[in-house]
Structures are given as structure tokens and as C-alpha cells.
Short mmCIF file of C-alpha atoms in Angstrom, two decimals:
data_model
loop_
_atom_site.label_atom_id
_atom_site.label_comp_id
_atom_site.label_asym_id
_atom_site.label_seq_id
_atom_site.Cartn_x
_atom_site.Cartn_y
_atom_site.Cartn_z
CA UNK A 1 30.50 -26.34 -36.02
CA UNK A 2 34.06 -26.97 -34.82
CA UNK A 3 34.66 -23.22 -34.77
CA UNK A 4 31.59 -22.68 -32.60
CA UNK A 5 32.71 -25.37 -30.16
CA UNK A 6 36.19 -23.88 -30.04
CA UNK A 7 34.77 -20.43 -29.33
CA UNK A 8 32.53 -21.83 -26.57
CA UNK A 9 35.45 -23.66 -24.97
CA UNK A 10 37.40 -20.45 -25.11
CA UNK A 11 34.69 -18.51 -23.29
CA UNK A 12 34.36 -21.24 -20.68
CA UNK A 13 38.09 -21.09 -20.09
CA UNK A 14 37.79 -17.36 -19.36
CA UNK A 15 35.21 -18.07 -16.68
CA UNK A 16 37.15 -21.02 -15.29
CA UNK A 17 40.29 -18.95 -14.85
CA UNK A 18 38.28 -16.39 -12.85
CA UNK A 19 36.29 -18.96 -10.85
CA UNK A 20 37.87 -18.12 -7.50
CA UNK A 21 37.33 -14.41 -7.99
CA UNK A 22 33.68 -15.04 -8.94
CA UNK A 23 33.17 -17.35 -5.97
CA UNK A 24 34.85 -15.00 -3.51
CA UNK A 25 32.89 -12.02 -4.83
CA UNK A 26 29.57 -13.89 -4.58
CA UNK A 27 30.30 -15.04 -1.02
CA UNK A 28 31.38 -11.56 0.03
CA UNK A 29 28.25 -9.99 -1.53
CA UNK A 30 26.01 -12.56 0.15
CA UNK A 31 27.66 -11.94 3.51
CA UNK A 32 27.36 -8.16 3.26
CA UNK A 33 23.71 -8.40 2.15
CA UNK A 34 22.86 -10.85 4.95
CA UNK A 35 24.55 -8.64 7.55
CA UNK A 36 22.78 -5.55 6.23
CA UNK A 37 19.33 -7.15 6.15
CA UNK A 38 19.82 -8.85 9.51
CA UNK A 39 20.26 -5.41 11.09
CA UNK A 40 16.74 -4.45 10.07
CA UNK A 41 14.16 -4.82 12.86
CA UNK A 42 11.27 -7.25 12.98
CA UNK A 43 8.05 -5.36 12.17
CA UNK A 44 4.66 -6.02 13.75
CA UNK A 45 1.53 -4.92 11.92
CA UNK A 46 -1.98 -4.03 13.04
CA UNK A 47 -5.02 -3.54 10.82
CA UNK A 48 -8.14 -1.39 11.12
CA UNK A 49 -10.95 -1.90 8.59
CA UNK A 50 -13.51 0.90 8.23
CA UNK A 51 -16.74 1.08 6.29
CA UNK A 52 -17.37 4.56 4.92
CA UNK A 53 -20.64 6.07 6.12
CA UNK A 54 -23.59 6.97 3.90
CA UNK A 55 -26.59 9.27 3.94
CA UNK A 56 -29.64 8.12 2.04
CA UNK A 57 -27.49 5.34 0.50
CA UNK A 58 -24.99 7.90 -0.88
CA UNK A 59 -21.43 7.46 0.51
CA UNK A 60 -20.25 10.50 2.44
CA UNK A 61 -16.74 10.05 1.01
CA UNK A 62 -14.93 8.08 -1.68
CA UNK A 63 -12.89 5.32 0.04
CA UNK A 64 -9.99 6.05 -2.31
CA UNK A 65 -10.05 9.71 -1.25
CA UNK A 66 -10.31 8.70 2.41
CA UNK A 67 -7.23 6.48 2.02
CA UNK A 68 -5.29 9.35 0.43
CA UNK A 69 -6.29 11.61 3.32
CA UNK A 70 -4.90 9.11 5.83
CA UNK A 71 -1.65 8.93 3.84
CA UNK A 72 -1.30 12.73 3.66
CA UNK A 73 1.09 14.98 5.59
CA UNK A 74 -1.82 16.93 7.07
CA UNK A 75 -3.37 13.80 8.58
CA UNK A 76 0.02 12.81 10.02
CA UNK A 77 0.40 16.27 11.57
CA UNK A 78 -3.05 16.10 13.17
CA UNK A 79 -2.54 12.56 14.44
CA UNK A 80 0.89 13.40 15.86
CA UNK A 81 -0.73 16.13 17.94
CA UNK A 82 -3.23 13.62 19.33
CA UNK A 83 -1.30 10.45 20.12
CA UNK A 84 2.31 11.55 20.43
CA UNK A 85 4.67 10.07 17.76
CA UNK A 86 6.32 12.47 15.35
CA UNK A 87 4.85 13.16 11.93
CA UNK A 88 7.78 11.41 10.27
CA UNK A 89 7.27 8.25 12.28
CA UNK A 90 3.54 8.24 11.57
CA UNK A 91 4.11 8.76 7.84
CA UNK A 92 6.62 5.90 7.85
CA UNK A 93 4.48 3.54 9.94
CA UNK A 94 0.94 4.04 8.62
CA UNK A 95 -0.50 3.23 5.22
CA UNK A 96 -4.14 3.26 4.10
CA UNK A 97 -5.70 1.72 1.01
CA UNK A 98 -9.14 1.20 -0.46
CA UNK A 99 -10.12 -2.48 -0.56
CA UNK A 100 -12.11 -3.68 -3.56
CA UNK A 101 -14.30 -6.70 -4.22
CA UNK A 102 -16.09 -8.27 -7.17
CA UNK A 103 -14.96 -9.65 -10.53
CA UNK A 104 -11.97 -7.99 -12.28
CA UNK A 105 -14.12 -6.03 -14.75
CA UNK A 106 -16.72 -4.92 -12.22
CA UNK A 107 -14.84 -4.27 -9.01
CA UNK A 108 -16.22 -1.93 -6.39
CA UNK A 109 -14.71 -0.45 -3.25
CA UNK A 110 -16.03 -1.87 0.02
CA UNK A 111 -13.87 -0.40 2.79
CA UNK A 112 -10.78 1.53 3.87
CA UNK A 113 -7.96 -0.49 5.41
CA UNK A 114 -5.42 1.21 7.67
CA UNK A 115 -2.24 -0.77 8.37
CA UNK A 116 0.32 0.26 10.98
CA UNK A 117 3.81 -1.29 11.11
CA UNK A 118 6.20 -0.69 14.00
CA UNK A 119 8.80 -2.61 16.02
CA UNK A 120 6.21 -3.27 18.75
CA UNK A 121 2.90 -5.13 18.42
CA UNK A 122 1.25 -2.88 21.03
CA UNK A 123 2.52 0.29 19.34
CA UNK A 124 1.14 -0.90 16.01
CA UNK A 125 -2.30 -1.50 17.52
CA UNK A 126 -2.22 1.90 19.22
CA UNK A 127 -1.19 3.65 16.01
CA UNK A 128 -3.79 1.88 13.84
CA UNK A 129 -6.52 2.59 16.42
CA UNK A 130 -5.47 6.25 16.66
CA UNK A 131 -5.53 6.68 12.88
CA UNK A 132 -8.93 4.98 12.64
CA UNK A 133 -10.38 7.14 15.43
CA UNK A 134 -9.11 10.31 13.78
CA UNK A 135 -10.65 9.35 10.43
CA UNK A 136 -13.92 8.57 12.23
CA UNK A 137 -13.83 12.04 13.80
CA UNK A 138 -13.24 13.69 10.42
CA UNK A 139 -16.09 11.70 8.86
CA UNK A 140 -18.38 12.59 11.77
CA UNK A 141 -18.37 16.21 10.59
CA UNK A 142 -18.92 15.20 6.97
CA UNK A 143 -21.80 12.93 8.00
CA UNK A 144 -23.49 15.68 10.02
CA UNK A 145 -23.19 18.13 7.13
CA UNK A 146 -24.61 15.61 4.65
CA UNK A 147 -27.53 14.67 6.91
CA UNK A 148 -28.42 18.23 7.96
CA UNK A 149 -30.55 19.11 4.86
CA UNK A 150 -32.58 15.90 5.29
CA UNK A 151 -33.18 16.62 8.98
CA UNK A 152 -34.28 20.15 8.09
CA UNK A 153 -36.66 18.69 5.51
CA UNK A 154 -38.05 16.35 8.16
CA UNK A 155 -38.65 19.27 10.54
CA UNK A 156 -40.46 21.22 7.83
CA UNK A 157 -42.69 18.25 7.12
CA UNK A 158 -43.43 17.82 10.83
CA UNK A 159 -44.35 21.50 11.11
CA UNK A 160 -46.55 21.23 8.02
CA UNK A 161 -48.24 18.12 9.40
CA UNK A 162 -49.00 19.87 12.70
CA UNK A 163 -50.39 22.83 10.80
CA UNK A 164 -52.66 20.64 8.66
CA UNK A 165 -53.80 18.63 11.69
CA UNK A 166 -55.24 21.80 13.18
CA UNK A 167 -57.26 22.50 10.03
CA UNK A 168 -59.41 19.41 10.45
CA UNK A 169 -61.20 17.43 7.75
CA UNK A 170 -60.70 20.06 5.06
CA UNK A 171 -57.01 19.15 4.82
CA UNK A 172 -57.29 15.38 5.34
CA UNK A 173 -56.00 14.41 1.88
CA UNK A 174 -53.04 16.79 2.03
CA UNK A 175 -52.31 15.63 5.58
CA UNK A 176 -52.20 12.01 4.42
CA UNK A 177 -49.67 12.84 1.69
CA UNK A 178 -47.51 14.79 4.13
CA UNK A 179 -47.56 11.95 6.66
CA UNK A 180 -46.54 9.43 4.00
CA UNK A 181 -43.68 11.64 2.86
CA UNK A 182 -42.69 12.24 6.47
CA UNK A 183 -42.59 8.50 7.15
CA UNK A 184 -40.33 7.98 4.12
CA UNK A 185 -37.98 10.78 5.17
CA UNK A 186 -37.80 9.54 8.76
CA UNK A 187 -37.06 6.02 7.58
CA UNK A 188 -34.26 7.19 5.28
CA UNK A 189 -32.82 9.41 8.01
CA UNK A 190 -32.67 6.60 10.59
CA UNK A 191 -32.49 3.30 8.70
CA UNK A 192 -29.02 1.68 9.09
CA UNK A 193 -29.28 0.33 5.56
CA UNK A 194 -29.57 3.86 4.15
CA UNK A 195 -27.96 6.20 6.67
CA UNK A 196 -25.00 5.18 8.80
CA UNK A 197 -21.85 6.79 10.15
CA UNK A 198 -18.39 5.61 9.18
CA UNK A 199 -17.53 2.76 11.54
CA UNK A 200 -14.92 0.19 12.40
CA UNK A 201 -16.05 -3.16 11.03
CA UNK A 202 -14.27 -4.96 13.88
CA UNK A 203 -11.74 -4.25 16.60
CA UNK A 204 -8.23 -3.36 15.50
CA UNK A 205 -6.43 -6.67 15.06
CA UNK A 206 -2.78 -7.67 15.11
CA UNK A 207 -1.50 -8.62 11.69
CA UNK A 208 1.47 -10.65 10.54
CA UNK A 209 5.01 -10.41 11.85
CA UNK A 210 7.35 -9.27 9.08
CA UNK A 211 10.88 -10.60 9.50
CA UNK A 212 13.82 -9.56 7.29
CA UNK A 213 14.28 -11.93 4.34
CA UNK A 214 17.96 -12.68 4.92
CA UNK A 215 18.32 -15.70 2.63
CA UNK A 216 16.54 -14.12 -0.33
CA UNK A 217 18.54 -10.91 -0.07
CA UNK A 218 21.83 -12.79 0.27
CA UNK A 219 21.05 -15.06 -2.69
CA UNK A 220 20.00 -12.12 -4.87
CA UNK A 221 23.15 -10.16 -4.05
CA UNK A 222 25.37 -13.20 -4.67
CA UNK A 223 23.71 -13.88 -8.03
CA UNK A 224 24.01 -10.28 -9.23
CA UNK A 225 27.69 -10.02 -8.26
CA UNK A 226 28.48 -13.44 -9.74
CA UNK A 227 26.89 -12.50 -13.07
CA UNK A 228 28.74 -9.19 -13.07
CA UNK A 229 32.10 -10.88 -12.39
CA UNK A 230 31.44 -13.55 -15.03
CA UNK A 231 30.70 -10.84 -17.59
CA UNK A 232 33.86 -8.99 -16.53
CA UNK A 233 35.90 -12.20 -16.84
CA UNK A 234 34.57 -12.82 -20.36
CA UNK A 235 35.34 -9.28 -21.47
CA UNK A 236 38.80 -9.24 -19.86
CA UNK A 237 39.68 -12.67 -21.23
CA UNK A 238 38.56 -11.75 -24.71
CA UNK A 239 40.62 -8.56 -24.83
CA UNK A 240 43.70 -10.20 -23.28
CA UNK A 241 43.60 -13.07 -25.78
CA UNK A 242 43.04 -10.62 -28.64
CA UNK A 243 46.07 -8.64 -27.48
CA UNK A 244 48.22 -11.77 -27.27
CA UNK A 245 47.11 -12.89 -30.74
CA UNK A 246 47.88 -9.45 -32.14
CA UNK A 247 51.36 -9.46 -30.60
CA UNK A 248 52.02 -12.97 -31.90
CA UNK A 249 50.88 -11.99 -35.38
CA UNK A 250 53.13 -8.93 -35.29
CA UNK A 251 56.12 -10.98 -34.18
CA UNK A 252 55.48 -13.54 -36.91
CA UNK A 253 55.29 -10.78 -39.51
CA UNK A 254 58.60 -9.37 -38.29
CA UNK A 255 60.23 -12.81 -38.50
CA UNK A 256 58.90 -13.43 -42.01
CA UNK A 257 59.97 -9.95 -43.09
CA UNK A 258 63.48 -10.57 -41.80
#
């Protein structure tokens, strides 16, 4: 027990001897980190939430895929040609993600969220709105392609109904079935609960203001450097004391030998 206490006191003495170096290093690291972080600009965010369209209740795109498209280089290139900023700036400033809901084991995707972050609140809104509009334009084509077969089917049913109507009573039963099917197809083609284009759920809104976390960064840097210097002091103290003890033992051996 006494040996353990002696060893602990010895280690504490190593740290104590290096206390000013540890303190100076921690303060210097905190100052450098604070200066570095303080140079970073304040960022303003803007958010656009989109609900992916559907045709006959089937989504026209996977929200996860739509988010990846927004995050892609190709999307950035296309958007840069429309609203002005460079592709690099758009890639750096815009991020899309699929938002989920429901319990942990049964989550489902409900929308695509596009977030823009720039040094200007107005620029962030403009960028988020531009990205949302471009995704809406891309989905417009997908929606039209998905709905086209159902519209063609509706036209064929309408033509068949007109043909049967001219045949009179002999085709009354068939005409009734065609009209029922036509009503169902029309309803599915136009009902907003079954067929709807991708849309913005609400206007693009300004999000939170993200300021550099100076205190946290400074404290983290100071702690890391302090721990490093303490470890260095322990190692250096141990080896220096071991060297002194070895030299003393050698000298004592020489004296006893003489």
C-alpha cells in the first residue's frame, strides 16, 4: 500500500513540475482554436419540404432516391445553369434528405427536405427555392410518364363507351360495365388522394442561424493539448528519474567496488 502511494506521489510530482507548461499549452491551444473558429462565418439556413407525387397511390419516386439526386453533381450542374451560383458552391450549400415518421421498427418516408446554408438569409431562401423548383420540374416529367398509360386507358374506355352507346339496347349491359370502369379510372386519374404531382408542402422558410461554437472548440482543444502534455510529462519524468536512479546505482557500485 505504501509503495502504491509512493508511486502515485511520484507521478503527481511529474505533473506538478510541468504544470506551467501544461497550462501555457492549454491556453495557447484554446486561443488558437477560438481564433480559428471565430473566423468562420455565421450561416443562415432555409428549408423546403416536398411531398413526392403519386399516380394511382403509387409514388412516382423513392424519396431517398430523390434526395440522392438533389445531392448529386449532375443536379448541381443543372441548378447552376438556372440560378447562377457555381456547382461547387451549390454542392457545398445544399443538402437533401428523406424525412421519416412512425415508430422505430416501422418507420416510413413522408417527404424530401432540402436545406440550404449560406452566409445570407436571402441567398439561402433563393437557393432552397431554386433546388425545390428544379426537383419539381424533374418530377413533372416522371409524373406525366407514369400517368400517360392510365390516360390512354381512359380514352380507350371513352371510345368504347361511345361505340356501345350507338348500338342501343343490345349492348346495355356491356355499356354499364364500361361506364363503371370508366368512372373508376377517371376518379383514380383525378383524385388528389390517389394521383397528385410532387409539391411543396409549404413556402420555403428560413431556418436557424448557425453561429461558430467558439467556447466548445476552445475547451476541446485545451483539453486535448493538456492531456497530451500531461502524458508527455509523465513519460519524461519517468525516464529521467529512471536514468538518475541508474546513474546513482552505478556510482554506488563503483564506490563499493573501490
